[in-house]
PDB file of C-alpha atoms in Angstrom:
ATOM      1  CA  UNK N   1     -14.538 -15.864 -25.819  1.00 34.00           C
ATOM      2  CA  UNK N   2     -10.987 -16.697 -25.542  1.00 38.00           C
ATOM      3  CA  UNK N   3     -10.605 -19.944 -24.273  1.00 37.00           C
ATOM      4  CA  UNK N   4     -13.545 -19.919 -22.843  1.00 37.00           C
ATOM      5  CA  UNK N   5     -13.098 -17.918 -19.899  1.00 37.00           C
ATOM      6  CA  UNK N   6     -14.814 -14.715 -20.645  1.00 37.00           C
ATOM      7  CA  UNK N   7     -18.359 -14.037 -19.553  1.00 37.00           C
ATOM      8  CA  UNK N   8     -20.311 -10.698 -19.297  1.00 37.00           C
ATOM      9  CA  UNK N   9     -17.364  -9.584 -21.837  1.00 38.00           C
ATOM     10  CA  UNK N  10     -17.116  -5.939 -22.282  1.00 40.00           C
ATOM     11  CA  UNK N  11     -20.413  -4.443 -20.895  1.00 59.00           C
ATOM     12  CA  UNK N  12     -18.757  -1.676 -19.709  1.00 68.00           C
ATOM     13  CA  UNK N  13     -17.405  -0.059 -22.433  1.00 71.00           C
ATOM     14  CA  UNK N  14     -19.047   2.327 -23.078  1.00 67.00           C
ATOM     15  CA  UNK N  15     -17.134   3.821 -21.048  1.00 81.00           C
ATOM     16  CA  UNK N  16     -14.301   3.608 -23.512  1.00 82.00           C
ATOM     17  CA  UNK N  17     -13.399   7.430 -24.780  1.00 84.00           C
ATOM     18  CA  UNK N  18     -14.598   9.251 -21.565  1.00 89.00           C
ATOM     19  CA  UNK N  19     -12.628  10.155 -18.724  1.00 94.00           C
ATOM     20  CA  UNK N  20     -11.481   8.705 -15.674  1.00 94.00           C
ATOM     21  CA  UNK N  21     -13.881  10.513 -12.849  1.00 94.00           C
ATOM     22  CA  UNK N  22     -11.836  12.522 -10.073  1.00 94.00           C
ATOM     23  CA  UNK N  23     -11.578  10.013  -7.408  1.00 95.00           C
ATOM     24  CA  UNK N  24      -9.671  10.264  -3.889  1.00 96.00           C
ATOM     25  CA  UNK N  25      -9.322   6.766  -2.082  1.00 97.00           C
ATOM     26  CA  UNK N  26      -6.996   5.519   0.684  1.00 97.00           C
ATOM     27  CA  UNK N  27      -4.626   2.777  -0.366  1.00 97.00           C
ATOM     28  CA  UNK N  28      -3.664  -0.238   1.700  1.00 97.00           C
ATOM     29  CA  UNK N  29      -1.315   1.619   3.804  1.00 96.00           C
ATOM     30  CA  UNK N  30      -3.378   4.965   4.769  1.00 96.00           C
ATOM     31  CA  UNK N  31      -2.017   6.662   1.898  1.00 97.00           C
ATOM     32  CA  UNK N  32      -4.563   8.876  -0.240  1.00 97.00           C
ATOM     33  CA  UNK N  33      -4.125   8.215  -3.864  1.00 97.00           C
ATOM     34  CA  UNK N  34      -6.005  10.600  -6.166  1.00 96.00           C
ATOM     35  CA  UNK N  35      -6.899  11.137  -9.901  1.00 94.00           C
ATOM     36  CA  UNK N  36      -3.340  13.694 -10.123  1.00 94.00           C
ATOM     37  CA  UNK N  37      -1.435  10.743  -8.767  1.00 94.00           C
ATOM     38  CA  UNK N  38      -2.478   8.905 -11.879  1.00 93.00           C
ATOM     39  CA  UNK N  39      -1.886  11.575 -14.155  1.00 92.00           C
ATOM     40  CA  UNK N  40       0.685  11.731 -17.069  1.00 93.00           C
ATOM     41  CA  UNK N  41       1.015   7.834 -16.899  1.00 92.00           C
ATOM     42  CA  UNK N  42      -0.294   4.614 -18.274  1.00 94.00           C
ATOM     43  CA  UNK N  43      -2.387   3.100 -15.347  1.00 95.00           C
ATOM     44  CA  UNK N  44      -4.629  -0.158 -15.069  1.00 95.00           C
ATOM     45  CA  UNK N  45      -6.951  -0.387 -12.431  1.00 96.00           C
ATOM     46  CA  UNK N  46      -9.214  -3.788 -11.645  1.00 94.00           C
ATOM     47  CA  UNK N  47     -12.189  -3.617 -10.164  1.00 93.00           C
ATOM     48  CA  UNK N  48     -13.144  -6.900  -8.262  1.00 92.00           C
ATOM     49  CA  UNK N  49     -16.207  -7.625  -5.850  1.00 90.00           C
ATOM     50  CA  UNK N  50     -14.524  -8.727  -2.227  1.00 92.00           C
ATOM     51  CA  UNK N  51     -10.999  -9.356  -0.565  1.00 95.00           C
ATOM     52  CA  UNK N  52     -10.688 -13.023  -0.087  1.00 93.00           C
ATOM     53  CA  UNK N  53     -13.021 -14.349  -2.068  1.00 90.00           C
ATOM     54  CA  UNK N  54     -11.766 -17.176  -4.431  1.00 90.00           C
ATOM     55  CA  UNK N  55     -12.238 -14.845  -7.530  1.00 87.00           C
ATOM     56  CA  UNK N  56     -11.286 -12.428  -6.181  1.00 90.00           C
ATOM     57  CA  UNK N  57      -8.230 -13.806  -4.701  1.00 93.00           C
ATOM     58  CA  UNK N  58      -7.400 -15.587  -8.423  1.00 92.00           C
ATOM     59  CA  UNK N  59      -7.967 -12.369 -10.060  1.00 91.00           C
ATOM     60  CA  UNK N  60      -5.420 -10.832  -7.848  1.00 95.00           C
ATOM     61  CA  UNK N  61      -2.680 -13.200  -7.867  1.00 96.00           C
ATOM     62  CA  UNK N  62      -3.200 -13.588 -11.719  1.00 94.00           C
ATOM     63  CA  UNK N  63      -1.954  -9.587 -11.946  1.00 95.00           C
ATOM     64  CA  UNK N  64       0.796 -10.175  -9.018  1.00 97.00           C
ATOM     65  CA  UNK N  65       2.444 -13.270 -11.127  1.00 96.00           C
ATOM     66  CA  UNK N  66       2.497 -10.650 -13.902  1.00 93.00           C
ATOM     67  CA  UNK N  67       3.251  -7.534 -12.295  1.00 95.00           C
ATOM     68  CA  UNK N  68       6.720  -7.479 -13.506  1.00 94.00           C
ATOM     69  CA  UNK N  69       5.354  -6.853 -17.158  1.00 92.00           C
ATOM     70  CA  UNK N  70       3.538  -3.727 -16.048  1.00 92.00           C
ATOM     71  CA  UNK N  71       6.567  -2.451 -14.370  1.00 90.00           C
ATOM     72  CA  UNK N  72       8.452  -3.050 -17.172  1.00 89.00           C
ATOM     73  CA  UNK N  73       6.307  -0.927 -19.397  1.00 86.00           C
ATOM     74  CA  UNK N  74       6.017   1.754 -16.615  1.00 89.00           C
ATOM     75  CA  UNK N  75       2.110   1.389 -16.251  1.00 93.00           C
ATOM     76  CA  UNK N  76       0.721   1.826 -12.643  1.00 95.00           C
ATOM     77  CA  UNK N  77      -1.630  -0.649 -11.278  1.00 96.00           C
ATOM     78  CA  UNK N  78      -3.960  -0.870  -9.195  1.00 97.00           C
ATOM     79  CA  UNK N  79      -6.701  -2.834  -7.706  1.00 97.00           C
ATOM     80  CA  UNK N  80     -10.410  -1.435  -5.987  1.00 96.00           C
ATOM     81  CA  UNK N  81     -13.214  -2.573  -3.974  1.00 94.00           C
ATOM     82  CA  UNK N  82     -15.111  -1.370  -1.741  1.00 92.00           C
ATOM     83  CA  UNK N  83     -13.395  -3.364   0.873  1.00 94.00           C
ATOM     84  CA  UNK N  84     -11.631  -0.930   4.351  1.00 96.00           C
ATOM     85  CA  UNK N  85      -7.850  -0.186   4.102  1.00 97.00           C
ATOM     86  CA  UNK N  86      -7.398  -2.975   7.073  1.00 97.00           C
ATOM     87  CA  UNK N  87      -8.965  -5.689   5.214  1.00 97.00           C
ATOM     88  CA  UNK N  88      -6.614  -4.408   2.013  1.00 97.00           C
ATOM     89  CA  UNK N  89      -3.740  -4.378   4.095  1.00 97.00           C
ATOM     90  CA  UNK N  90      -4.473  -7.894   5.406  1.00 97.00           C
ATOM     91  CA  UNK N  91      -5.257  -8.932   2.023  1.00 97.00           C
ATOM     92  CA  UNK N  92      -2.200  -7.544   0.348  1.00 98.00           C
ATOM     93  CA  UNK N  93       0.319  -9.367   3.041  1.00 97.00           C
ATOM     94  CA  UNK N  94      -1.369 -12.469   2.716  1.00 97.00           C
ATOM     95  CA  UNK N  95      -1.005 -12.810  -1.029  1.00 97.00           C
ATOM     96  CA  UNK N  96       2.464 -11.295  -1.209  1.00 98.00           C
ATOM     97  CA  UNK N  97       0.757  -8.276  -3.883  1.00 98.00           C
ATOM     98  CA  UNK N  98       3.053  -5.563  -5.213  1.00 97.00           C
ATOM     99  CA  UNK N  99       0.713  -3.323  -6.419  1.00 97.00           C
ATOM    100  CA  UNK N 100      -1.856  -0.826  -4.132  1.00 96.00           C
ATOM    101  CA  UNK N 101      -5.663  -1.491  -3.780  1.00 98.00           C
ATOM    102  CA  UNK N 102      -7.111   1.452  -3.082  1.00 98.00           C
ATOM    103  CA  UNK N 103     -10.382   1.294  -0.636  1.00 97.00           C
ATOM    104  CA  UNK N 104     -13.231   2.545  -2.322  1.00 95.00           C
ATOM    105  CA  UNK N 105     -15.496   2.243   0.755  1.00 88.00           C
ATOM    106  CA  UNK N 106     -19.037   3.275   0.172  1.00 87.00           C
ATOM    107  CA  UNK N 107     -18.641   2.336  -3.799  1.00 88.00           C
ATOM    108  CA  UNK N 108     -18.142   6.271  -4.547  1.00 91.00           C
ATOM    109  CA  UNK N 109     -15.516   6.009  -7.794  1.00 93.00           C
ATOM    110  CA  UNK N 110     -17.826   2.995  -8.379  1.00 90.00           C
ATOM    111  CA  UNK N 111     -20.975   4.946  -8.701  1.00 88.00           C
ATOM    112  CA  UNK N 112     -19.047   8.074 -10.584  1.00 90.00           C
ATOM    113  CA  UNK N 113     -18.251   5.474 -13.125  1.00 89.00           C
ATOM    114  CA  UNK N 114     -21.575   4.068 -13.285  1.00 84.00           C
ATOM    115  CA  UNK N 115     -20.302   0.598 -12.489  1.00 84.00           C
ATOM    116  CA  UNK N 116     -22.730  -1.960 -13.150  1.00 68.00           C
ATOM    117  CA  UNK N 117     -23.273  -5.039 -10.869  1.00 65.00           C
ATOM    118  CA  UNK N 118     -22.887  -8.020 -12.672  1.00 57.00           C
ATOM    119  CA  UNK N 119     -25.834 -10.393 -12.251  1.00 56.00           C
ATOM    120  CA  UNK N 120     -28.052  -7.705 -10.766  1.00 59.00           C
ATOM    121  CA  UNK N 121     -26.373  -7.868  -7.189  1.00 54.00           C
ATOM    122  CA  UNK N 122     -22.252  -8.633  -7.588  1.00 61.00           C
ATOM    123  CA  UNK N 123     -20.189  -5.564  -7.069  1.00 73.00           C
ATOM    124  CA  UNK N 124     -18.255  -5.257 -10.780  1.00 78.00           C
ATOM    125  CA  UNK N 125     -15.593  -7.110 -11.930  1.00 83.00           C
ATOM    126  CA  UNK N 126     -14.042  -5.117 -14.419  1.00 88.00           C
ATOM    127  CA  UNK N 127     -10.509  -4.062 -15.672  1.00 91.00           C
ATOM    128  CA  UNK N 128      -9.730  -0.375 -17.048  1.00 93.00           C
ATOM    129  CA  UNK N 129      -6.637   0.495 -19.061  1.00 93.00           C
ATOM    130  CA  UNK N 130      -6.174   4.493 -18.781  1.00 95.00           C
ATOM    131  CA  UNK N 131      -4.309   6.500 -20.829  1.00 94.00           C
ATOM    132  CA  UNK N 132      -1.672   9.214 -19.323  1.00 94.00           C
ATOM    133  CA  UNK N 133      -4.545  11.961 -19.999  1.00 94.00           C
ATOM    134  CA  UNK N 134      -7.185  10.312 -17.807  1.00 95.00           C
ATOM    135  CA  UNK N 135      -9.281   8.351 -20.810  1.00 95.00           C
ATOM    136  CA  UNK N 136     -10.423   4.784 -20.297  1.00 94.00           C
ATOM    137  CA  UNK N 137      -8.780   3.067 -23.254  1.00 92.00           C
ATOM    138  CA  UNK N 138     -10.546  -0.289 -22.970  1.00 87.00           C
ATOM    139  CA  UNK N 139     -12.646  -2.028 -20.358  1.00 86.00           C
ATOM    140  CA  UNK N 140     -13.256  -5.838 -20.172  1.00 78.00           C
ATOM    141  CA  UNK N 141     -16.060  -7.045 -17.740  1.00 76.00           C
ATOM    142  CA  UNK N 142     -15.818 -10.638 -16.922  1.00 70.00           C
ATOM    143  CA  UNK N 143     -17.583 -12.020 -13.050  1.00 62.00           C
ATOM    144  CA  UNK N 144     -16.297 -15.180 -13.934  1.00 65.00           C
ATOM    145  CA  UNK N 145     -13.474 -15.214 -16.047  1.00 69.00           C
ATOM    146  CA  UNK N 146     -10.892 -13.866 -13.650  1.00 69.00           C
ATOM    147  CA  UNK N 147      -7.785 -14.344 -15.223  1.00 70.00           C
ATOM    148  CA  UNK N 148      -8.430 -13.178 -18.123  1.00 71.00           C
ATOM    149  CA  UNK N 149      -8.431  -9.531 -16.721  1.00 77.00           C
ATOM    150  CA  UNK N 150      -4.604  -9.312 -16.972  1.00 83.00           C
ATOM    151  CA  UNK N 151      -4.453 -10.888 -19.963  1.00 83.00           C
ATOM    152  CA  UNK N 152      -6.396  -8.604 -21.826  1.00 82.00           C
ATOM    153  CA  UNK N 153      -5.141  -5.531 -20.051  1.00 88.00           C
ATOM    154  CA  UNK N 154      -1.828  -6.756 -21.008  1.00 85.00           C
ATOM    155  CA  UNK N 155      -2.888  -7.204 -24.340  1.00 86.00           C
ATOM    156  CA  UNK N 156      -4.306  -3.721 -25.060  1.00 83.00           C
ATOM    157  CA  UNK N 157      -1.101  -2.042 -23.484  1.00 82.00           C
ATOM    158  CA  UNK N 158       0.938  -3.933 -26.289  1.00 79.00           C
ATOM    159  CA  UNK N 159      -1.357  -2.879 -28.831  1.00 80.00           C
ATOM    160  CA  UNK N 160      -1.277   1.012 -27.483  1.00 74.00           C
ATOM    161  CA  UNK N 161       2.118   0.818 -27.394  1.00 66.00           C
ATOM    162  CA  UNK N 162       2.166   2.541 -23.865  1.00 54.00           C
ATOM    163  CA  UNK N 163       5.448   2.085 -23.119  1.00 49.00           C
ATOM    164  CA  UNK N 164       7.000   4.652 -20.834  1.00 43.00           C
TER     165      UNK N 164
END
């Protein structure tokens, strides 16, 4: 654990080495984002349970305070749930984010990548870093640790040296 804010740590990855699924979902603005859109760049994408939420809501603040590090590198970043474009929308103005969450309503990319729910009944909280050909590079899983998400992601882009 690093200091101490890690549970559940890396129980997704095995999905390490395989590739991101196809996946179309709307962003906050209406916008379709796809699996191509993603394509030839470094991209993190955080899964997290519910807009709002006070996880959630840390979680998501914790990668808009860093953003500016991603940009620098020229990694793409994004955040799911299964929450509608509205509530995204609503939830991207009120917390001043930069980056898109993309509404996967009805859990679909979810499923494709076999997401687990933490606890037996918490939509997963977990934090992919993909390489420009589509393969998960490193997963972290953490329901409670929220801010360690971008920490880690950081962390791993450093040590991939995915600088665009």
């Amino acid at each position: 654990m690093e200091n101490g804010d890690d549970y559940l740590v890396d129980s997704h990855e095995y999905l390490v080495g395989s590739k991101l699924p196809n996946f179309s979902c709307l962003n906050d603005e209406g916008k379709l984002v796809t699996s191509e859109d993603i394509s030839g760049k470094w991209t993190v994408m955080f899964f997290y349970p519910k807009d709002e939420s006070p996880g959630c809501t840390l979680q998501s603040c914790s990668f808009r305070d860093r953003y500016d590090q991603f940009i620098e590198q020229g990694i793409s970043l994004y955040g799911v749930s299964s929450d509608s474009v509205e509530s995204h929308k609503r939830f991207k103005q009120r917390y001043k984010l930069q980056y898109s969450l993309l509404s996967d309503e009805g859990g679909l990319l979810a499923k494709a990548l076999k997401l687990k729910k933490d606890f037996g009944f918490l939509r997963a909280r977990v934090t992919f870093v993909i390489d420009p050909e589509g393969i998960i590079v490193f997963a972290h899983t953490s329901q409670l640790g929220v801010t360690g998400h971008v920490k880690r992601a950081l962390k791993v882009i450093k040590s991939q040296g995915a600088i665009a």
